[in-house]
Amino acid sequence: MTTDLNNDVSARLEAAKKDYAALLEKNLKLDLTRGKPSARQLDLANDLLGLPGDHGFRAADGTDCRNYGGGQGLPELRAIFAELLQVPASQLLAQGNSSLELMHDSVVHSLLGVLPGAERRWADEERIAFLCPVPGYDRHFDLCQRFGIEMIPVALTADGPDMAEVERLVSEDAGIKGIWCVPKYSNPDGTTYSDETVRRLAAMTTAAPDFRIFWDNAYAVHHLTDEEVQVADILSACAQAGNPDRVFVFGSTSKVTLAGAGVAFFGSSEANVKWLLGHSGKRSIGPDKINHLRHVLFLRDADGVRAHMRKHREIIQPKFDVVQRVFGKQLDGLATWSQPKGGYFVTLNVPDGCAKDVVAKAKEAGIALTPAGSTHPYKDDPADSVIRIAPTFPDMAELEQAIDGVATCVRLVGYEKLTRNG
Ligand code: PMP
C-alpha cells in the first residue's frame, strides 16, 4: 500500500485513514494478547492423554506413581530435562504444571523463610527490590507488585541486561534481592544472553548476601531457526565464581506438551534445593507423578524433546514469518520490531508516545493486543513505545488479518503524530 505513495507524510496519513475505515468495516474479533500455543500445537501432544495406558503406573525404580510421595519428582523425567535446562538431575526438581507457580513459591518462601546465606527473612527487611530488565514479562512484574517488592527497571541490550548498570546497582544497594532473567528468546524481545553476560551475572559482587537470580528459562528448547541458540550454563558459572547459591533455574513443558497440563522444573544448588523441598514438603505430599510418567513415556529422552519441538516450529515459524513480512511491507521507516530466533513473541517499537493509542485503535477495530506498558514494571513504559505481539494462537488467516490491522493502526497513529509535530 504505502509503497505506491510518495514520501509525503500527509498522503501517507490519508491512506492510513482509508485503510483504517476499511478495517473497522470488517468487524474483526481477533486476539493477539497472550503467548498461547494454538490447538494444532496442543494436538501434537494428544497421545499424552492416553498414557501411561498399558505401560501401567510403575516408575523405573518400581515406585507406584499413583501414590503419595516422591517430592523431588520422577527421576527419569528429571534426567531428561537435566540436559536441556543445564542442571544436574540430582539438583533438579520436577513439580506441578506451572513454573510461574514455582517462581511465586520461591518468592513467598524467601519472604517467610530464611534463604541459605541470608541473615533474616525477606519479610523482615526494611525494603526489598528486584531488578527488572525491560522490556520483560508482565507476570514477573505482577508477582513483585503482589508482594510489595520494589521494581527497578534496567535496559535489556542485545546481549542481555545492561551489565554495567546491574553491577553498579547490586553492589551499592543491599535492598536489591533479585533479578528477573529470561535468558533465551526472552519474552517479549527474543533476546538471548551472551556468555559474557552470564559470566558477569554469576561473578558480580552483590551487597545483599542472599541475592538470587530468577533464571526463567521458559524458552530453552523453543527454536524458530536451525541455529538452536545456546546459553552458557549459569549454575556452573555461579559455582565457579564462588556463588553457588546465587541462581534459581525455572523451566516447564507448558509450551512443549500441554500449556495447562505440563510439568514445571526448579533447579539450583544442593543447599537451595534442600531449602525449597523443606518448604514445599509442608505444602504438598508429592507432585503428580502420573503426569511425570506420561511425559517420560511420551518424550522418551532429550532428543525426543528436540524432535517434538521441531514439530512446533513447523507450525509456528510461518506465523512469525507473516509478522516479519507484513511489518516489513507496511512499517519500514516508521517502526522497528524484533526478529526472534525462538520463543513466542515479537516486540514492536512504535514512535514514542504512540503505543497506547495504537492499542486503543486496534481494540476499536476488534483486535485485542496486550495493553501498552505491560512490558514494564508498574505497567509504565516511559516512552510509550513498546507493544508485545503474540502470533502463535490465531490460525494463519486470522493472524494475517490481525497483523495487517495492527500495522494499519501504527500507520494511522504514527503518521498522525508526525503530522501534528510537523
Ligand atoms: N515465563 C515466561 C517468560 C513465559 O513467557 C511464560 C508463559 N507465557 C511463563 C513463564 C509461564 O510458564 P508456566 O506455564 O510454566 O507457568
Short mmCIF file of C-alpha atoms and ligand atoms in Angstrom, two decimals:
data_model
loop_
_atom_site.label_atom_id
_atom_site.label_comp_id
_atom_site.label_asym_id
_atom_site.label_seq_id
_atom_site.Cartn_x
_atom_site.Cartn_y
_atom_site.Cartn_z
CA MET A 1 0.00 0.00 0.00
CA THR A 2 2.39 2.63 1.21
CA THR A 3 4.96 1.77 -1.44
CA ASP A 4 2.71 3.34 -4.08
CA LEU A 5 2.78 6.62 -2.28
CA ASN A 6 5.41 9.28 -2.24
CA ASN A 7 7.22 10.30 0.90
CA ASP A 8 4.70 12.87 1.85
CA VAL A 9 3.55 12.16 5.40
CA SER A 10 0.10 13.69 4.96
CA ALA A 11 -0.54 11.50 1.91
CA ARG A 12 0.51 8.51 3.99
CA LEU A 13 -1.82 9.60 6.75
CA GLU A 14 -4.72 9.88 4.32
CA ALA A 15 -4.01 6.36 3.04
CA ALA A 16 -3.83 5.06 6.62
CA LYS A 17 -7.18 6.70 7.43
CA LYS A 18 -8.79 4.99 4.45
CA ASP A 19 -7.29 1.63 5.41
CA TYR A 20 -8.44 2.09 8.99
CA ALA A 21 -12.01 2.87 7.88
CA ALA A 22 -11.95 -0.32 5.81
CA LEU A 23 -10.55 -2.21 8.78
CA LEU A 24 -13.43 -1.06 11.01
CA GLU A 25 -15.90 -2.33 8.47
CA LYS A 26 -14.50 -5.84 8.72
CA ASN A 27 -15.88 -6.16 12.28
CA LEU A 28 -12.97 -8.36 13.33
CA LYS A 29 -12.72 -10.19 16.62
CA LEU A 30 -9.10 -11.28 16.91
CA ASP A 31 -6.77 -11.79 19.85
CA LEU A 32 -3.01 -11.26 19.86
CA THR A 33 -2.70 -10.82 23.61
CA ARG A 34 -1.17 -13.91 25.17
CA GLY A 35 1.56 -16.29 24.13
CA LYS A 36 -0.58 -19.37 23.97
CA PRO A 37 0.04 -22.45 21.82
CA SER A 38 -2.65 -22.99 19.18
CA ALA A 39 -4.93 -26.02 19.24
CA ARG A 40 -2.84 -27.55 16.42
CA GLN A 41 0.23 -27.33 18.63
CA LEU A 42 -1.59 -28.87 21.57
CA ASP A 43 -2.77 -31.66 19.26
CA LEU A 44 0.90 -32.66 18.87
CA ALA A 45 0.77 -33.96 22.44
CA ASN A 46 -2.64 -35.67 22.26
CA ASP A 47 -1.02 -39.07 22.73
CA LEU A 48 -0.05 -37.97 26.23
CA LEU A 49 -3.70 -38.15 27.19
CA GLY A 50 -3.79 -41.92 26.68
CA LEU A 51 -0.67 -42.53 28.78
CA PRO A 52 0.52 -44.32 30.84
CA GLY A 53 -2.12 -46.71 29.40
CA ASP A 54 -0.83 -50.25 29.02
CA HIS A 55 2.54 -49.29 30.45
CA GLY A 56 0.99 -49.21 33.90
CA PHE A 57 1.75 -46.93 36.79
CA ARG A 58 5.23 -48.00 37.91
CA ALA A 59 8.30 -45.78 37.64
CA ALA A 60 11.66 -47.26 36.57
CA ASP A 61 12.55 -47.98 40.20
CA GLY A 62 9.23 -49.70 40.82
CA THR A 63 7.58 -46.73 42.57
CA ASP A 64 3.79 -46.75 42.35
CA CYS A 65 3.23 -43.34 40.75
CA ARG A 66 -0.40 -43.30 41.84
CA ASN A 67 0.54 -42.87 45.45
CA TYR A 68 1.79 -40.01 47.63
CA GLY A 69 5.46 -39.18 47.91
CA GLY A 70 8.44 -38.55 45.65
CA GLY A 71 8.66 -34.82 46.40
CA GLN A 72 11.60 -34.34 44.03
CA GLY A 73 9.63 -35.64 41.07
CA LEU A 74 10.19 -38.71 38.90
CA PRO A 75 13.97 -39.33 38.49
CA GLU A 76 13.70 -40.40 34.84
CA LEU A 77 11.89 -37.17 33.90
CA ARG A 78 14.45 -35.09 35.81
CA ALA A 79 17.18 -36.90 33.87
CA ILE A 80 15.62 -35.86 30.53
CA PHE A 81 15.35 -32.19 31.47
CA ALA A 82 18.68 -32.03 33.32
CA GLU A 83 20.47 -31.80 29.98
CA LEU A 84 18.01 -29.33 28.47
CA LEU A 85 17.94 -26.98 31.48
CA GLN A 86 21.67 -27.39 32.28
CA VAL A 87 21.09 -28.58 35.85
CA PRO A 88 22.36 -31.92 37.22
CA ALA A 89 19.38 -34.28 37.70
CA SER A 90 20.17 -34.57 41.42
CA GLN A 91 19.64 -30.79 41.74
CA LEU A 92 16.56 -30.57 39.53
CA LEU A 93 13.02 -30.94 40.86
CA ALA A 94 10.02 -31.89 38.69
CA GLN A 95 6.88 -30.46 40.25
CA GLY A 96 3.39 -29.30 39.24
CA ASN A 97 2.13 -27.90 35.95
CA SER A 98 3.41 -24.33 36.18
CA SER A 99 6.84 -22.76 36.54
CA LEU A 100 5.21 -19.43 37.39
CA GLU A 101 3.81 -21.18 40.44
CA LEU A 102 7.37 -22.23 41.40
CA MET A 103 8.62 -18.66 40.95
CA HIS A 104 5.75 -17.45 43.10
CA ASP A 105 6.51 -20.01 45.80
CA SER A 106 10.23 -19.24 45.70
CA VAL A 107 9.44 -15.59 46.39
CA VAL A 108 6.97 -16.48 49.16
CA HIS A 109 9.39 -18.91 50.83
CA SER A 110 12.14 -16.27 50.63
CA LEU A 111 9.80 -13.81 52.32
CA LEU A 112 8.69 -16.22 55.03
CA GLY A 113 11.77 -18.46 55.45
CA VAL A 114 15.47 -17.74 55.70
CA LEU A 115 17.35 -18.42 52.45
CA PRO A 116 20.75 -20.12 52.51
CA GLY A 117 23.22 -17.28 53.08
CA ALA A 118 20.54 -14.88 54.38
CA GLU A 119 20.73 -13.05 57.68
CA ARG A 120 16.96 -12.82 58.01
CA ARG A 121 13.71 -13.43 56.12
CA TRP A 122 12.96 -11.04 53.28
CA ALA A 123 9.73 -10.11 55.08
CA ASP A 124 11.87 -8.73 57.93
CA GLU A 125 13.90 -6.47 55.65
CA GLU A 126 13.05 -2.80 55.56
CA ARG A 127 12.89 -2.84 51.78
CA ILE A 128 13.14 -5.47 49.03
CA ALA A 129 13.76 -4.66 45.39
CA PHE A 130 14.21 -6.69 42.20
CA LEU A 131 15.96 -5.61 39.03
CA CYS A 132 13.65 -5.94 36.04
CA PRO A 133 15.23 -5.98 32.59
CA VAL A 134 12.87 -4.14 30.23
CA PRO A 135 11.02 -4.95 28.14
CA GLY A 136 10.09 -8.00 30.20
CA TYR A 137 7.37 -10.44 31.21
CA ASP A 138 4.30 -8.88 32.83
CA ARG A 139 3.62 -11.80 35.16
CA HIS A 140 7.07 -11.41 36.76
CA PHE A 141 6.20 -7.81 37.46
CA ASP A 142 2.70 -8.67 38.75
CA LEU A 143 4.30 -11.13 41.16
CA CYS A 144 6.60 -8.43 42.56
CA GLN A 145 3.74 -5.99 42.88
CA ARG A 146 1.62 -8.56 44.71
CA PHE A 147 4.27 -8.86 47.44
CA GLY A 148 5.29 -5.21 47.64
CA ILE A 149 8.68 -5.85 46.03
CA GLU A 150 10.00 -2.64 44.51
CA MET A 151 10.89 -2.98 40.82
CA ILE A 152 13.91 -1.24 39.32
CA PRO A 153 13.97 -1.29 35.52
CA VAL A 154 17.27 -1.91 33.73
CA ALA A 155 17.69 -1.82 29.98
CA LEU A 156 17.84 -5.08 28.05
CA THR A 157 20.59 -4.86 25.41
CA ALA A 158 21.24 -7.30 22.56
CA ASP A 159 23.48 -9.26 24.99
CA GLY A 160 21.08 -9.31 27.94
CA PRO A 161 20.63 -6.82 30.78
CA ASP A 162 22.88 -3.74 30.79
CA MET A 163 25.52 -5.38 32.98
CA ALA A 164 27.41 -2.21 33.93
CA GLU A 165 24.17 -0.87 35.39
CA VAL A 166 23.26 -4.19 37.04
CA GLU A 167 26.73 -4.49 38.64
CA ARG A 168 26.59 -0.91 39.89
CA LEU A 169 23.11 -1.28 41.41
CA VAL A 170 23.59 -4.65 43.13
CA SER A 171 26.97 -3.67 44.57
CA GLU A 172 25.59 -0.49 46.16
CA ASP A 173 22.12 -1.47 47.31
CA ALA A 174 21.61 -4.31 49.83
CA GLY A 175 17.84 -3.97 49.35
CA ILE A 176 18.16 -5.48 45.88
CA LYS A 177 17.48 -9.18 46.43
CA GLY A 178 16.87 -10.45 42.93
CA ILE A 179 16.78 -10.03 39.19
CA TRP A 180 14.33 -11.48 36.68
CA CYS A 181 16.09 -13.11 33.73
CA VAL A 182 14.59 -14.83 30.70
CA PRO A 183 17.96 -15.82 29.26
CA LYS A 184 16.93 -17.39 25.97
CA TYR A 185 14.48 -15.98 23.41
CA SER A 186 13.23 -13.52 26.06
CA ASN A 187 9.63 -12.50 26.47
CA PRO A 188 8.97 -10.26 24.59
CA ASP A 189 12.17 -9.28 22.73
CA GLY A 190 13.56 -12.70 21.80
CA THR A 191 16.91 -11.67 23.28
CA THR A 192 19.48 -14.31 24.24
CA TYR A 193 22.09 -13.53 26.90
CA SER A 194 25.72 -13.64 25.79
CA ASP A 195 28.29 -15.84 27.55
CA GLU A 196 29.88 -12.70 28.96
CA THR A 197 26.56 -11.58 30.48
CA VAL A 198 26.12 -14.98 32.12
CA ARG A 199 29.67 -14.83 33.49
CA ARG A 200 29.19 -11.33 34.90
CA LEU A 201 25.83 -12.18 36.49
CA ALA A 202 27.45 -15.18 38.20
CA ALA A 203 30.54 -13.31 39.35
CA MET A 204 29.28 -9.81 40.27
CA THR A 205 29.58 -8.54 43.82
CA THR A 206 26.21 -8.09 45.50
CA ALA A 207 25.61 -6.05 48.64
CA ALA A 208 22.82 -8.48 49.62
CA PRO A 209 24.26 -11.81 50.84
CA ASP A 210 21.03 -13.56 49.79
CA PHE A 211 20.72 -12.12 46.27
CA ARG A 212 19.07 -14.53 43.79
CA ILE A 213 18.90 -14.64 40.01
CA PHE A 214 15.45 -15.85 38.95
CA TRP A 215 16.57 -17.64 35.75
CA ASP A 216 13.30 -18.26 33.93
CA ASN A 217 14.41 -20.49 31.07
CA ALA A 218 10.86 -20.76 29.72
CA TYR A 219 12.05 -20.98 26.10
CA ALA A 220 15.09 -23.26 26.50
CA VAL A 221 14.17 -25.52 23.56
CA HIS A 222 11.81 -23.27 21.60
CA HIS A 223 13.82 -22.60 18.44
CA LEU A 224 12.48 -20.94 15.29
CA THR A 225 15.63 -21.37 13.19
CA ASP A 226 18.27 -24.03 12.52
CA GLU A 227 20.65 -22.14 14.76
CA GLU A 228 19.28 -23.63 18.03
CA VAL A 229 20.86 -20.89 20.13
CA GLN A 230 22.63 -21.97 23.33
CA VAL A 231 23.07 -20.08 26.58
CA ALA A 232 26.03 -20.57 28.93
CA ASP A 233 25.43 -22.77 31.98
CA ILE A 234 24.59 -20.29 34.75
CA LEU A 235 24.53 -22.81 37.60
CA SER A 236 28.12 -23.92 36.89
CA ALA A 237 29.20 -20.32 36.29
CA CYS A 238 27.84 -19.33 39.74
CA ALA A 239 29.57 -22.29 41.41
CA GLN A 240 32.86 -21.49 39.66
CA ALA A 241 32.62 -17.85 40.71
CA GLY A 242 32.20 -18.87 44.34
CA ASN A 243 28.48 -18.00 44.42
CA PRO A 244 26.93 -21.48 44.25
CA ASP A 245 23.58 -20.46 45.79
CA ARG A 246 23.01 -17.42 43.59
CA VAL A 247 20.65 -18.82 40.95
CA PHE A 248 17.19 -20.40 40.86
CA VAL A 249 16.57 -22.05 37.47
CA PHE A 250 12.98 -22.47 36.26
CA GLY A 251 11.50 -24.18 33.23
CA SER A 252 8.45 -26.12 32.13
CA THR A 253 6.87 -28.17 29.39
CA SER A 254 3.95 -25.74 29.09
CA LYS A 255 4.98 -24.91 25.52
CA VAL A 256 6.42 -28.34 24.81
CA THR A 257 3.46 -30.59 25.63
CA LEU A 258 0.30 -29.06 27.13
CA ALA A 259 0.20 -25.49 28.44
CA GLY A 260 -2.28 -26.35 31.16
CA ALA A 261 -1.10 -29.88 31.95
CA GLY A 262 2.67 -29.92 31.58
CA VAL A 263 5.44 -30.29 34.16
CA ALA A 264 7.46 -27.50 35.77
CA PHE A 265 11.06 -27.66 36.99
CA PHE A 266 13.16 -25.97 39.64
CA GLY A 267 16.96 -26.34 39.63
CA SER A 268 19.61 -24.88 41.90
CA SER A 269 22.48 -25.63 44.29
CA GLU A 270 22.11 -28.53 46.70
CA ALA A 271 21.54 -26.08 49.56
CA ASN A 272 18.78 -24.20 47.73
CA VAL A 273 17.07 -27.40 46.60
CA LYS A 274 17.07 -28.68 50.17
CA TRP A 275 15.71 -25.33 51.33
CA LEU A 276 12.86 -25.39 48.78
CA LEU A 277 11.99 -29.02 49.47
CA GLY A 278 11.84 -28.23 53.18
CA HIS A 279 9.15 -25.66 52.48
CA SER A 280 7.30 -27.40 49.63
CA GLY A 281 7.03 -30.55 51.77
CA LYS A 282 4.72 -28.57 54.05
CA ARG A 283 2.53 -27.65 51.12
CA SER A 284 2.22 -30.96 49.26
CA ILE A 285 2.69 -34.69 49.88
CA GLY A 286 4.18 -35.01 46.43
CA PRO A 287 3.67 -33.90 42.83
CA ASP A 288 1.57 -35.58 40.12
CA LYS A 289 3.95 -38.43 39.27
CA ILE A 290 1.49 -39.99 36.84
CA ASN A 291 1.86 -36.86 34.73
CA HIS A 292 5.63 -37.11 35.10
CA LEU A 293 5.46 -40.73 33.91
CA ARG A 294 3.25 -39.74 30.98
CA HIS A 295 5.85 -37.20 29.95
CA VAL A 296 8.69 -39.73 30.18
CA LEU A 297 6.80 -42.23 28.03
CA PHE A 298 5.82 -39.59 25.51
CA LEU A 299 9.08 -37.62 25.21
CA ARG A 300 11.49 -40.52 25.92
CA ASP A 301 14.75 -38.51 26.11
CA ALA A 302 16.27 -35.10 25.37
CA ASP A 303 16.40 -35.90 21.64
CA GLY A 304 12.71 -36.77 21.83
CA VAL A 305 12.05 -33.30 23.22
CA ARG A 306 14.10 -31.73 20.43
CA ALA A 307 12.25 -33.73 17.78
CA HIS A 308 8.90 -32.70 19.29
CA MET A 309 9.95 -29.04 19.29
CA ARG A 310 10.72 -29.25 15.57
CA LYS A 311 7.04 -30.11 15.02
CA HIS A 312 6.06 -26.95 16.91
CA ARG A 313 8.47 -24.97 14.79
CA GLU A 314 6.84 -26.24 11.59
CA ILE A 315 3.53 -24.84 12.80
CA ILE A 316 4.64 -21.52 14.28
CA GLN A 317 7.56 -20.39 12.15
CA PRO A 318 5.21 -19.45 9.25
CA LYS A 319 3.30 -17.27 11.73
CA PHE A 320 6.43 -15.40 12.73
CA ASP A 321 7.20 -15.04 9.01
CA VAL A 322 3.81 -13.36 8.50
CA VAL A 323 4.66 -10.78 11.17
CA GLN A 324 8.02 -10.01 9.55
CA ARG A 325 6.56 -9.80 6.05
CA VAL A 326 3.58 -7.59 6.90
CA PHE A 327 5.52 -5.23 9.16
CA GLY A 328 8.32 -5.09 6.58
CA LYS A 329 5.86 -4.08 3.88
CA GLN A 330 3.86 -1.58 5.89
CA LEU A 331 6.04 -0.18 8.65
CA ASP A 332 9.52 0.17 7.20
CA GLY A 333 10.88 3.54 8.33
CA LEU A 334 8.05 4.16 10.79
CA ALA A 335 8.55 1.45 13.42
CA THR A 336 11.05 -1.26 14.33
CA TRP A 337 10.44 -4.80 15.52
CA SER A 338 12.41 -7.75 16.83
CA GLN A 339 13.32 -10.74 14.66
CA PRO A 340 13.40 -13.54 17.22
CA LYS A 341 15.21 -16.81 16.61
CA GLY A 342 12.93 -18.56 19.07
CA GLY A 343 10.33 -18.11 21.78
CA TYR A 344 6.79 -16.84 21.46
CA PHE A 345 6.86 -13.10 20.87
CA VAL A 346 7.80 -10.18 18.68
CA THR A 347 8.36 -6.73 20.17
CA LEU A 348 7.02 -3.88 18.09
CA ASN A 349 8.60 -0.48 18.81
CA VAL A 350 6.34 2.30 17.57
CA PRO A 351 7.26 6.03 17.60
CA ASP A 352 7.45 7.44 21.16
CA GLY A 353 4.10 8.36 22.65
CA CYS A 354 2.12 6.13 20.26
CA ALA A 355 1.84 2.66 21.84
CA LYS A 356 -1.26 3.30 23.96
CA ASP A 357 -3.05 4.94 21.05
CA VAL A 358 -2.16 2.07 18.70
CA VAL A 359 -3.54 -0.49 21.17
CA ALA A 360 -6.72 1.61 21.58
CA LYS A 361 -7.22 1.93 17.81
CA ALA A 362 -6.67 -1.80 17.39
CA LYS A 363 -9.24 -2.50 20.10
CA GLU A 364 -11.80 -0.32 18.31
CA ALA A 365 -11.16 -2.43 15.23
CA GLY A 366 -11.70 -5.66 17.15
CA ILE A 367 -8.03 -6.65 17.53
CA ALA A 368 -7.02 -7.31 21.14
CA LEU A 369 -3.38 -6.53 21.95
CA THR A 370 -1.55 -6.83 25.28
CA PRO A 371 -2.07 -3.44 26.99
CA ALA A 372 0.69 -0.95 26.23
CA GLY A 373 3.01 -0.67 29.25
CA SER A 374 2.63 -4.36 30.21
CA THR A 375 6.25 -4.97 29.25
CA HIS A 376 7.44 -2.63 32.02
CA PRO A 377 7.25 -2.57 35.85
CA TYR A 378 4.12 -0.85 37.17
CA LYS A 379 2.74 -1.03 33.59
CA ASP A 380 4.72 2.13 32.90
CA ASP A 381 6.61 2.29 29.63
CA PRO A 382 8.03 5.83 29.94
CA ALA A 383 8.45 6.21 26.18
CA ASP A 384 5.02 4.66 25.46
CA SER A 385 6.56 2.86 22.52
CA VAL A 386 6.61 -0.92 23.17
CA ILE A 387 3.89 -3.32 22.02
CA ARG A 388 4.14 -7.09 22.51
CA ILE A 389 2.89 -9.22 19.63
CA ALA A 390 1.97 -12.86 20.31
CA PRO A 391 1.43 -14.58 16.94
CA THR A 392 1.13 -18.27 17.90
CA PHE A 393 -2.53 -18.67 18.85
CA PRO A 394 -4.58 -17.44 15.84
CA ASP A 395 -4.70 -19.51 12.67
CA MET A 396 -2.78 -18.24 9.64
CA ALA A 397 -5.70 -16.42 8.01
CA GLU A 398 -6.70 -14.68 11.24
CA LEU A 399 -3.12 -13.81 12.01
CA GLU A 400 -2.57 -12.21 8.61
CA GLN A 401 -5.67 -10.05 9.14
CA ALA A 402 -4.70 -9.16 12.69
CA ILE A 403 -1.10 -8.20 11.88
CA ASP A 404 -2.21 -6.23 8.83
CA GLY A 405 -4.74 -4.46 11.07
CA VAL A 406 -2.11 -3.67 13.71
CA ALA A 407 0.19 -2.25 11.02
CA THR A 408 -2.68 -0.05 9.79
CA CYS A 409 -3.19 1.25 13.35
CA VAL A 410 0.54 2.01 13.68
CA ARG A 411 0.47 3.94 10.39
CA LEU A 412 -2.65 5.85 11.46
CA VAL A 413 -1.33 6.84 14.87
CA GLY A 414 2.30 7.26 13.76
CA TYR A 415 1.62 9.48 10.76
CA GLU A 416 -0.96 11.47 12.73
CA LYS A 417 1.71 12.22 15.31
CA LEU A 418 4.30 13.09 12.68
CA THR A 419 1.79 15.43 11.03
CA ARG A 420 0.98 17.09 14.36
CA ASN A 421 4.66 17.52 15.20
CA GLY A 422 5.30 18.99 11.78
N1 PMP B 1 7.95 -17.46 31.95
C1 PMP B 1 7.86 -16.84 30.78
C2 PMP B 1 8.95 -15.94 30.33
C3 PMP B 1 6.72 -17.01 29.99
O1 PMP B 1 6.62 -16.36 28.83
C4 PMP B 1 5.69 -17.87 30.43
C5 PMP B 1 4.45 -18.12 29.62
N2 PMP B 1 3.92 -17.05 28.99
C6 PMP B 1 5.84 -18.50 31.67
C7 PMP B 1 6.99 -18.29 32.40
C8 PMP B 1 4.77 -19.37 32.22
O2 PMP B 1 5.27 -20.65 32.42
P1 PMP B 1 4.40 -21.82 33.05
O3 PMP B 1 3.34 -22.19 32.09
O4 PMP B 1 5.40 -22.90 33.27
O5 PMP B 1 3.83 -21.31 34.35
#
